[in-house]
Coordinates of N, CA and C and ligand atoms in Angstrom, one line a residue:
X1 N 56.2 -20.1 63.0 CA 56.5 -20.6 61.6 C 55.7 -19.8 60.6
X2 N 56.3 -19.5 59.5 CA 55.6 -18.7 58.4 C 54.5 -19.6 57.8
X3 N 53.4 -18.9 57.4 CA 52.3 -19.7 56.8 C 52.8 -20.3 55.5
X4 N 52.6 -21.6 55.2 CA 53.2 -22.2 54.0 C 52.6 -21.7 52.7
X5 N 51.3 -21.2 52.7 CA 50.7 -20.7 51.5 C 49.6 -19.8 51.8
X6 N 49.4 -18.7 51.0 CA 48.3 -17.8 51.2 C 47.5 -17.9 49.9
X7 N 46.2 -18.1 50.1 CA 45.3 -18.2 48.9 C 44.3 -17.0 49.0
X8 N 44.4 -16.1 48.0 CA 43.5 -15.0 47.9 C 42.1 -15.5 47.4
X9 N 41.0 -15.1 48.1 CA 39.7 -15.4 47.7 C 39.1 -14.1 47.3
X10 N 39.1 -13.8 46.1 CA 38.6 -12.5 45.6 C 37.2 -12.6 45.1
X11 N 36.2 -11.8 45.7 CA 34.9 -12.0 45.3 C 34.1 -10.7 45.4
X12 N 33.0 -10.6 44.7 CA 32.0 -9.5 44.9 C 30.7 -10.2 45.2
X13 N 29.9 -9.6 46.1 CA 28.6 -10.2 46.5 C 27.7 -9.0 46.9
X14 N 26.6 -9.0 46.3 CA 25.6 -7.9 46.6 C 24.7 -8.3 47.7
X15 N 24.2 -9.6 47.6 CA 23.2 -10.0 48.6 C 23.6 -11.2 49.4
X16 N 24.9 -11.6 49.4 CA 25.4 -12.6 50.3 C 25.6 -14.0 49.8
X17 N 25.0 -14.3 48.7 CA 25.2 -15.7 48.2 C 26.6 -16.1 47.8
X18 N 27.2 -15.2 47.0 CA 28.6 -15.5 46.6 C 29.5 -15.4 47.8
X19 N 29.1 -14.6 48.8 CA 29.9 -14.6 50.0 C 29.9 -15.9 50.8
X20 N 28.7 -16.5 50.8 CA 28.6 -17.8 51.4 C 29.5 -18.8 50.8
X21 N 29.6 -18.8 49.5 CA 30.6 -19.7 48.8 C 32.0 -19.3 49.1
X22 N 32.3 -18.0 49.2 CA 33.7 -17.6 49.6 C 34.0 -18.2 50.9
X23 N 33.1 -18.1 51.9 CA 33.4 -18.6 53.2 C 33.6 -20.1 53.2
X24 N 32.8 -20.9 52.4 CA 33.0 -22.3 52.4 C 34.4 -22.7 51.7
X25 N 34.7 -21.9 50.7 CA 36.0 -22.1 50.0 C 37.2 -21.8 51.0
X26 N 37.0 -20.7 51.8 CA 38.0 -20.4 52.8 C 38.2 -21.5 53.8
X27 N 37.1 -22.2 54.2 CA 37.2 -23.3 55.2 C 38.0 -24.4 54.5
X28 N 37.7 -24.7 53.3 CA 38.5 -25.7 52.5 C 40.0 -25.4 52.5
X29 N 40.3 -24.1 52.3 CA 41.7 -23.7 52.3 C 42.3 -24.0 53.6
X30 N 41.6 -23.6 54.7 CA 42.1 -23.7 56.1 C 42.4 -25.2 56.4
X31 N 41.6 -26.1 55.9 CA 41.7 -27.5 56.2 C 43.1 -28.1 55.8
X32 N 43.7 -27.4 54.8 CA 45.0 -27.9 54.3 C 46.2 -27.3 55.1
X33 N 45.9 -26.3 55.9 CA 47.0 -25.7 56.7 C 47.4 -24.4 56.0
X34 N 46.8 -24.1 54.8 CA 47.1 -22.8 54.1 C 46.2 -21.7 54.7
X35 N 46.5 -20.5 54.3 CA 45.7 -19.4 54.9 C 44.9 -18.7 53.8
X36 N 43.6 -18.6 54.0 CA 42.7 -17.9 53.1 C 42.8 -16.4 53.3
X37 N 42.9 -15.6 52.3 CA 42.8 -14.1 52.4 C 41.6 -13.6 51.7
X38 N 40.5 -13.4 52.4 CA 39.2 -12.9 51.8 C 39.3 -11.5 51.4
X39 N 39.1 -11.2 50.1 CA 39.2 -9.8 49.6 C 38.0 -9.5 48.7
X40 N 37.6 -8.3 48.7 CA 36.5 -7.9 47.8 C 37.0 -6.8 46.8
X41 N 36.1 -6.2 46.1 CA 36.5 -5.1 45.1 C 35.9 -3.8 45.6
X42 N 36.5 -2.8 45.1 CA 36.0 -1.4 45.4 C 34.8 -1.3 44.5
X43 N 33.6 -1.1 45.1 CA 32.4 -1.1 44.3 C 31.6 0.2 44.6
X44 N 31.0 0.7 43.6 CA 30.1 1.9 43.8 C 28.7 1.5 44.1
X45 N 28.5 0.2 44.4 CA 27.2 -0.4 44.8 C 27.1 -0.3 46.3
X46 N 26.3 0.6 46.8 CA 26.2 0.7 48.3 C 25.7 -0.6 49.0
X47 N 24.9 -1.4 48.2 CA 24.4 -2.6 48.8 C 25.4 -3.7 48.9
X48 N 26.5 -3.6 48.2 CA 27.5 -4.7 48.2 C 28.1 -4.9 49.6
X49 N 28.5 -6.2 49.8 CA 29.0 -6.6 51.1 C 30.4 -5.8 51.3
X50 N 30.5 -5.3 52.5 CA 31.8 -4.6 52.8 C 32.5 -5.2 54.0
X51 N 32.2 -6.5 54.3 CA 32.8 -7.2 55.4 C 34.3 -7.4 55.3
X52 N 34.7 -7.6 54.0 CA 36.2 -7.9 53.8 C 36.8 -6.7 53.2
X53 N 38.2 -6.7 53.4 CA 38.9 -5.5 52.8 C 38.9 -5.6 51.3
X54 N 39.1 -4.4 50.7 CA 39.3 -4.3 49.2 C 40.6 -4.9 48.8
X55 N 40.7 -5.6 47.8 CA 42.0 -6.2 47.3 C 42.9 -5.1 46.9
X56 N 44.2 -5.3 47.2 CA 45.3 -4.4 46.8 C 46.0 -5.1 45.7
X57 N 46.6 -4.4 44.7 CA 47.3 -5.1 43.6 C 48.5 -5.9 44.2
X58 N 49.0 -5.5 45.3 CA 50.2 -6.2 45.9 C 49.8 -7.6 46.4
X59 N 48.5 -7.8 46.7 CA 48.0 -9.1 47.2 C 48.3 -10.1 46.1
X60 N 48.2 -9.7 44.8 CA 48.4 -10.6 43.7 C 49.9 -11.2 43.7
X61 N 50.8 -10.2 43.9 CA 52.2 -10.7 44.0 C 52.5 -11.5 45.2
X62 N 51.8 -11.2 46.3 CA 52.2 -11.9 47.6 C 51.5 -13.2 47.7
X63 N 50.4 -13.5 46.9 CA 49.7 -14.8 47.2 C 50.3 -16.0 46.5
X64 N 49.9 -17.2 46.9 CA 50.4 -18.4 46.3 C 49.3 -19.1 45.4
X65 N 48.1 -18.5 45.4 CA 47.0 -19.0 44.6 C 45.8 -18.0 44.7
X66 N 44.9 -18.1 43.8 CA 43.7 -17.1 43.8 C 42.5 -17.8 43.3
X67 N 41.4 -17.6 44.1 CA 40.1 -18.1 43.7 C 39.1 -17.0 43.6
X68 N 38.4 -16.9 42.5 CA 37.6 -15.7 42.2 C 36.2 -16.0 42.1
X69 N 35.3 -15.1 42.7 CA 33.9 -15.4 42.7 C 33.0 -14.2 42.4
X70 N 31.9 -14.4 41.6 CA 31.0 -13.4 41.2 C 29.6 -13.9 41.1
X71 N 28.6 -13.0 41.4 CA 27.3 -13.4 41.0 C 27.2 -13.5 39.5
X72 N 26.3 -14.4 39.0 CA 26.1 -14.4 37.6 C 25.3 -13.2 37.2
X73 N 25.9 -12.5 36.2 CA 25.3 -11.2 35.7 C 25.1 -11.4 34.2
X74 N 23.9 -11.7 33.8 CA 23.6 -11.9 32.4 C 24.6 -12.9 31.8
X75 N 24.9 -13.9 32.6 CA 25.8 -15.0 32.1 C 27.3 -14.6 32.1
X76 N 27.6 -13.6 32.9 CA 29.0 -13.1 32.9 C 29.4 -12.7 34.3
X77 N 30.7 -12.5 34.5 CA 31.1 -11.9 35.8 C 30.6 -10.5 36.0
X78 N 30.4 -10.0 37.2 CA 30.0 -8.6 37.5 C 31.1 -7.7 37.0
X79 N 30.6 -6.5 36.5 CA 31.5 -5.6 35.8 C 32.7 -5.1 36.7
X80 N 32.4 -5.0 38.0 CA 33.4 -4.5 38.9 C 34.6 -5.4 39.0
X81 N 34.4 -6.7 38.8 CA 35.5 -7.6 38.8 C 36.3 -7.5 37.5
X82 N 35.6 -7.3 36.4 CA 36.3 -7.1 35.1 C 37.1 -5.8 35.2
X83 N 36.5 -4.8 35.8 CA 37.3 -3.5 35.9 C 38.5 -3.7 36.8
X84 N 38.4 -4.5 37.8 CA 39.6 -4.8 38.6 C 40.7 -5.4 37.8
X85 N 40.4 -6.4 37.0 CA 41.4 -7.0 36.1 C 42.0 -6.1 35.1
X86 N 41.2 -5.1 34.6 CA 41.7 -4.2 33.7 C 42.7 -3.2 34.3
X87 N 42.8 -3.2 35.6 CA 43.8 -2.3 36.3 C 45.0 -3.1 36.8
X88 N 45.2 -4.3 36.2 CA 46.3 -5.1 36.6 C 47.4 -5.3 35.5
X89 N 47.5 -4.3 34.6 CA 48.5 -4.5 33.5 C 49.9 -4.6 34.1
X90 N 50.3 -3.8 35.1 CA 51.6 -3.9 35.7 C 51.9 -5.3 36.2
X91 N 50.9 -5.9 36.9 CA 51.1 -7.2 37.4 C 51.2 -8.3 36.3
X92 N 50.4 -8.0 35.3 CA 50.5 -8.9 34.1 C 51.9 -8.9 33.4
X93 N 52.4 -7.6 33.3 CA 53.7 -7.5 32.6 C 54.8 -8.1 33.5
X94 N 54.7 -8.0 34.8 CA 55.7 -8.6 35.7 C 55.5 -10.1 35.9
X95 N 54.3 -10.6 35.4 CA 54.1 -12.0 35.6 C 53.9 -12.5 37.0
X96 N 53.3 -11.7 37.9 CA 53.3 -12.0 39.3 C 52.4 -13.2 39.6
X97 N 51.5 -13.6 38.7 CA 50.5 -14.7 39.0 C 50.9 -15.9 38.2
X98 N 52.0 -15.8 37.4 CA 52.3 -17.0 36.5 C 52.6 -18.2 37.3
X99 N 52.0 -19.3 36.9 CA 52.2 -20.7 37.5 C 51.7 -20.8 38.9
X100 N 50.7 -19.9 39.3 CA 50.1 -20.0 40.6 C 48.7 -20.7 40.3
X101 N 48.2 -21.6 41.2 CA 46.9 -22.2 40.9 C 45.7 -21.2 41.1
X102 N 44.6 -21.5 40.3 CA 43.5 -20.6 40.4 C 42.2 -21.4 40.1
X103 N 41.1 -20.8 40.5 CA 39.7 -21.4 40.3 C 38.7 -20.3 40.4
X104 N 37.4 -20.7 40.1 CA 36.3 -19.7 40.1 C 35.1 -20.2 40.8
X105 N 34.2 -19.3 41.2 CA 32.9 -19.7 41.8 C 31.9 -18.7 41.5
X106 N 30.6 -19.1 41.5 CA 29.5 -18.2 41.2 C 28.2 -18.6 41.8
X107 N 27.3 -17.6 41.9 CA 25.9 -17.8 42.4 C 25.0 -17.2 41.4
X108 N 23.9 -17.9 41.1 CA 22.9 -17.4 40.2 C 21.5 -17.6 40.8
X109 N 20.5 -16.9 40.3 CA 19.2 -17.1 40.9 C 18.5 -18.3 40.3
X110 N 18.8 -18.6 39.0 CA 18.1 -19.8 38.4 C 19.1 -20.8 38.0
X111 N 18.6 -22.0 37.8 CA 19.4 -23.2 37.6 C 20.2 -23.1 36.2
X112 N 19.5 -22.7 35.2 CA 20.2 -22.6 33.9 C 20.4 -21.2 33.4
X113 N 20.7 -20.3 34.4 CA 20.8 -18.9 34.2 C 22.2 -18.4 33.8
X114 N 23.1 -19.4 33.5 CA 24.4 -18.9 33.0 C 25.6 -19.1 33.9
X115 N 25.5 -20.1 34.8 CA 26.6 -20.3 35.7 C 27.9 -20.7 35.0
X116 N 27.7 -21.6 34.0 CA 29.0 -22.1 33.4 C 29.7 -21.0 32.6
X117 N 28.9 -20.2 31.8 CA 29.5 -19.1 31.0 C 30.1 -18.1 32.0
X118 N 29.5 -17.9 33.2 CA 30.1 -16.9 34.1 C 31.4 -17.5 34.7
X119 N 31.4 -18.8 35.0 CA 32.7 -19.4 35.5 C 33.8 -19.3 34.5
X120 N 33.4 -19.6 33.2 CA 34.4 -19.5 32.1 C 34.9 -18.1 31.9
X121 N 34.0 -17.1 32.1 CA 34.3 -15.7 31.9 C 35.4 -15.3 32.9
X122 N 35.3 -15.8 34.1 CA 36.2 -15.5 35.2 C 37.6 -16.2 34.9
X123 N 37.6 -17.3 34.3 CA 38.8 -18.0 34.1 C 39.7 -17.3 33.0
X124 N 39.0 -16.6 32.1 CA 39.8 -15.9 31.0 C 40.9 -15.0 31.5
X125 N 40.6 -14.0 32.3 CA 41.7 -13.1 32.8 C 42.8 -13.9 33.6
X126 N 42.3 -15.0 34.3 CA 43.3 -15.8 35.1 C 44.2 -16.5 34.1
X127 N 43.7 -17.0 33.0 CA 44.6 -17.6 32.0 C 45.6 -16.6 31.4
X128 N 45.0 -15.4 31.1 CA 45.9 -14.4 30.5 C 47.1 -14.0 31.5
X129 N 46.8 -14.1 32.8 CA 47.8 -13.9 33.8 C 48.7 -15.1 34.0
X130 N 48.5 -16.2 33.2 CA 49.4 -17.3 33.3 C 49.2 -18.3 34.5
X131 N 47.9 -18.2 35.0 CA 47.7 -19.0 36.2 C 47.3 -20.5 35.8
X132 N 47.5 -21.4 36.7 CA 47.2 -22.8 36.4 C 45.7 -23.0 36.9
X133 N 44.8 -23.1 35.9 CA 43.4 -23.1 36.3 C 42.9 -24.5 36.7
X134 N 42.2 -24.6 37.8 CA 41.7 -25.9 38.3 C 40.2 -25.8 38.3
X135 N 39.6 -27.0 38.2 CA 38.1 -27.1 38.4 C 37.8 -28.1 39.4
X136 N 36.7 -28.8 39.3 CA 36.3 -29.8 40.3 C 36.2 -31.1 39.5
X137 N 37.0 -32.1 39.8 CA 37.0 -33.4 39.0 C 35.8 -34.3 39.4
X138 N 35.3 -35.1 38.5 CA 34.2 -36.0 38.7 C 34.5 -37.1 39.7
X139 N 35.7 -37.2 40.2 CA 36.0 -38.1 41.2 C 35.4 -37.6 42.5
X140 N 34.9 -36.4 42.6 CA 34.1 -35.9 43.7 C 32.7 -36.4 43.6
X141 N 32.2 -37.3 44.4 CA 30.9 -37.9 44.2 C 29.8 -36.9 44.2
X142 N 29.9 -35.8 44.9 CA 28.8 -34.7 45.0 C 28.5 -34.1 43.7
X143 N 29.5 -34.2 42.7 CA 29.3 -33.6 41.4 C 28.2 -34.4 40.6
X144 N 28.1 -35.7 40.9 CA 27.1 -36.5 40.3 C 25.8 -36.4 41.1
X145 N 25.9 -36.1 42.4 CA 24.7 -36.2 43.3 C 23.9 -34.9 43.3
X146 N 24.6 -33.7 43.1 CA 24.0 -32.4 43.3 C 22.7 -32.2 42.4
X147 N 21.7 -31.7 43.0 CA 20.5 -31.3 42.2 C 20.4 -29.7 42.2
X148 N 21.5 -29.1 42.6 CA 21.5 -27.6 42.6 C 22.9 -27.2 41.9
X149 N 23.7 -26.4 42.7 CA 25.0 -25.9 42.1 C 26.1 -26.9 42.2
X150 N 27.3 -26.5 41.7 CA 28.5 -27.4 41.7 C 28.7 -27.9 40.3
X151 N 29.8 -27.4 39.7 CA 30.1 -27.8 38.3 C 31.6 -28.1 38.2
X152 N 31.9 -28.8 37.1 CA 33.3 -29.1 36.8 C 34.1 -27.9 36.6
X153 N 33.5 -26.8 36.2 CA 34.2 -25.5 35.9 C 34.4 -24.7 37.2
X154 N 33.8 -25.1 38.3 CA 34.0 -24.3 39.5 C 32.9 -24.5 40.5
X155 N 33.0 -23.9 41.6 CA 31.9 -24.1 42.7 C 30.8 -23.2 42.3
X156 N 29.5 -23.5 42.8 CA 28.4 -22.6 42.5 C 27.2 -22.9 43.5
X157 N 26.3 -21.9 43.5 CA 25.1 -22.0 44.3 C 24.0 -21.6 43.4
X158 N 22.9 -22.3 43.4 CA 21.6 -21.9 42.8 C 20.7 -21.3 43.9
X159 N 20.5 -20.0 43.8 CA 19.8 -19.3 44.9 C 18.3 -19.6 45.0
X160 N 17.7 -19.6 43.9 CA 16.2 -19.7 43.8 C 15.5 -18.5 44.5
X161 N 15.6 -18.5 45.9 CA 15.1 -17.4 46.7 C 16.3 -16.7 47.3
X162 N 16.2 -15.3 47.3 CA 17.3 -14.5 47.9 C 17.6 -15.0 49.3
X163 N 18.8 -15.1 49.7 CA 19.2 -15.5 51.0 C 19.2 -17.0 51.3
X164 N 18.9 -17.8 50.3 CA 18.9 -19.3 50.6 C 20.3 -19.8 50.9
X165 N 20.3 -20.8 51.8 CA 21.6 -21.3 52.2 C 22.2 -22.3 51.2
X166 N 23.5 -22.6 51.2 CA 24.1 -23.5 50.3 C 23.5 -24.9 50.6
X167 N 23.3 -25.7 49.6 CA 22.9 -27.1 49.8 C 24.1 -27.9 50.4
X168 N 23.9 -29.1 50.9 CA 25.1 -29.8 51.5 C 26.1 -30.2 50.3
X169 N 25.6 -30.4 49.1 CA 26.5 -30.7 48.0 C 27.2 -29.5 47.6
X170 N 26.5 -28.4 47.5 CA 27.2 -27.1 47.1 C 28.3 -26.8 48.1
X171 N 28.0 -26.9 49.4 CA 28.9 -26.6 50.4 C 30.2 -27.5 50.3
X172 N 29.9 -28.8 50.2 CA 31.1 -29.7 50.2 C 31.9 -29.5 48.9
X173 N 31.3 -29.2 47.8 CA 32.1 -29.0 46.5 C 32.9 -27.7 46.6
X174 N 32.3 -26.7 47.3 CA 33.0 -25.4 47.4 C 34.2 -25.6 48.3
X175 N 34.0 -26.3 49.4 CA 35.1 -26.6 50.3 C 36.2 -27.3 49.6
X176 N 35.8 -28.3 48.8 CA 36.8 -29.1 48.1 C 37.6 -28.3 47.1
X177 N 36.9 -27.4 46.5 CA 37.6 -26.5 45.5 C 38.7 -25.7 46.2
X178 N 38.3 -25.2 47.4 CA 39.3 -24.4 48.2 C 40.5 -25.3 48.6
X179 N 40.2 -26.5 49.0 CA 41.3 -27.4 49.5 C 42.2 -27.8 48.3
X180 N 41.5 -28.0 47.1 CA 42.3 -28.4 45.9 C 43.3 -27.3 45.5
X181 N 42.8 -26.1 45.4 CA 43.7 -25.0 45.1 C 44.9 -24.9 46.1
X182 N 44.5 -25.0 47.4 CA 45.5 -24.8 48.4 C 46.5 -26.0 48.4
X183 N 46.0 -27.2 48.2 CA 46.9 -28.4 48.2 C 47.9 -28.2 47.0
X184 N 47.4 -27.7 45.9 CA 48.3 -27.5 44.7 C 49.3 -26.5 45.0
X185 N 48.9 -25.4 45.6 CA 49.9 -24.3 46.0 C 50.9 -24.8 47.0
X186 N 50.5 -25.7 47.9 CA 51.5 -26.2 48.9 C 52.5 -27.1 48.2
X187 N 51.9 -28.0 47.3 CA 52.8 -28.9 46.5 C 53.9 -28.1 45.7
X188 N 53.4 -27.1 45.0 CA 54.3 -26.3 44.2 C 55.3 -25.6 45.1
X189 N 54.9 -25.1 46.3 CA 55.9 -24.4 47.2 C 56.9 -25.4 47.7
X190 N 56.5 -26.7 47.9 CA 57.4 -27.7 48.4 C 58.4 -28.1 47.3
X191 N 57.9 -28.1 46.1 CA 58.8 -28.5 45.0 C 59.9 -27.4 44.8
X192 N 59.5 -26.1 44.9 CA 60.4 -25.0 44.8 C 61.5 -25.1 45.8
X193 N 61.0 -25.4 47.0 CA 62.0 -25.5 48.2 C 63.0 -26.6 47.9
X194 N 62.5 -27.8 47.4 CA 63.5 -28.9 47.2 C 64.5 -28.5 46.1
X195 N 64.0 -27.8 45.1 CA 64.9 -27.4 44.0 C 66.0 -26.4 44.5
X196 N 65.6 -25.5 45.4 CA 66.5 -24.5 45.8 C 67.5 -25.0 46.9
X197 N 67.3 -26.3 47.4 CA 68.3 -26.8 48.4 C 69.6 -27.2 47.8
Ligands
FMN1 C1 22.0 -7.2 36.9 C2 21.8 -8.6 37.3 C3 21.9 -9.6 36.4 C4 21.7 -11.0 36.7 N1 21.8 -11.9 35.8 C5 21.5 -13.2 36.1 C6 21.6 -14.2 35.2 O1 22.0 -14.0 34.0 N2 21.2 -15.5 35.5 C7 20.7 -15.8 36.8 O2 20.3 -16.9 37.1 N3 20.7 -14.8 37.8 C8 21.0 -13.5 37.5 N4 21.0 -12.6 38.4 C9 20.7 -12.9 39.8 C10 22.0 -13.1 40.6 O3 23.0 -13.8 39.9 C11 21.8 -13.9 41.9 O4 20.8 -13.3 42.6 C12 23.0 -14.1 42.7 O5 22.8 -15.3 43.6 C13 23.4 -12.9 43.6 O6 24.6 -13.2 44.3 P1 25.0 -12.3 45.5 O7 24.0 -12.6 46.6 O8 26.3 -12.8 45.9 O9 24.9 -10.9 45.2 C14 21.3 -11.2 38.1 C15 21.2 -10.2 39.0 C16 21.4 -8.9 38.6 C17 21.3 -7.8 39.6

C-alpha cells in the first residue's frame, strides 16, 4: 500500500541539538502512520551533520507537509536555510507547497537567546509558499510545565551545555508537533480523496 503522507523534516545542525529535535519530530510523524523524510541542506560548514541526504527541490513538490529546523543564530535561522529558500523561486511560482501543513523547530544555547524570533523567521518563507502554518496549542499540558524549550510557535530545545539531551517536556512537545503536522496532512489527503470520488 502506498504511504498515505510524506512529511519532509528539513533541518541544519552543526553540533547535534537541532538533529535531536528532528529525530523526535520524525517519531511523532511515524506514530500517525505517515512517513518522515529527514533532509538537510548543502552546507560549506565541514562540522555540520551529514547523516541525512541533502534536500532536492523535487522533495517540495512530492511531500504532503514540511517541518523546518535550525539552530538559533543571532535570533534568526541559519543562513544556509535562508539560502535554500532563495533557490526555490520555481517551486514558489508553481505553488507546489500551497495548502500543505508546515511547522518549525529550533535549538539555542540560552533560554532567552532568541528562540521565538528564530521560529518566526522560519515561518516567513513557509507563509510565502502558501503553507498552512501550525504551532503547538496550549491544550498540550507540557507547554505549561516545561522549564526549558517548547513554545506555541514551534518545538525547541535549550541546550545550556553542548550535547545536552532534550528534556522530557521538550521531547514530548517535539513529537506532538510532528504528529500534529502529519495528522493534518492525512486529513487533507483524505478530504481530497473523498472529493475526487
Ligand atoms: C554564529 C552563532 C550564533 C548563535 N546565536 C545564538 C543566539 O542568538 N542565541 C542563543 O541562545 N544561541 C546562539 N547560538 C548557539 C546555538 O544556537 C546553539 O548552540 C544550538 O543549540 C546549536 O544547535 P546545533 O547543535 O543543532 O548546531 C549561536 C551559535 C552560533 C555558532
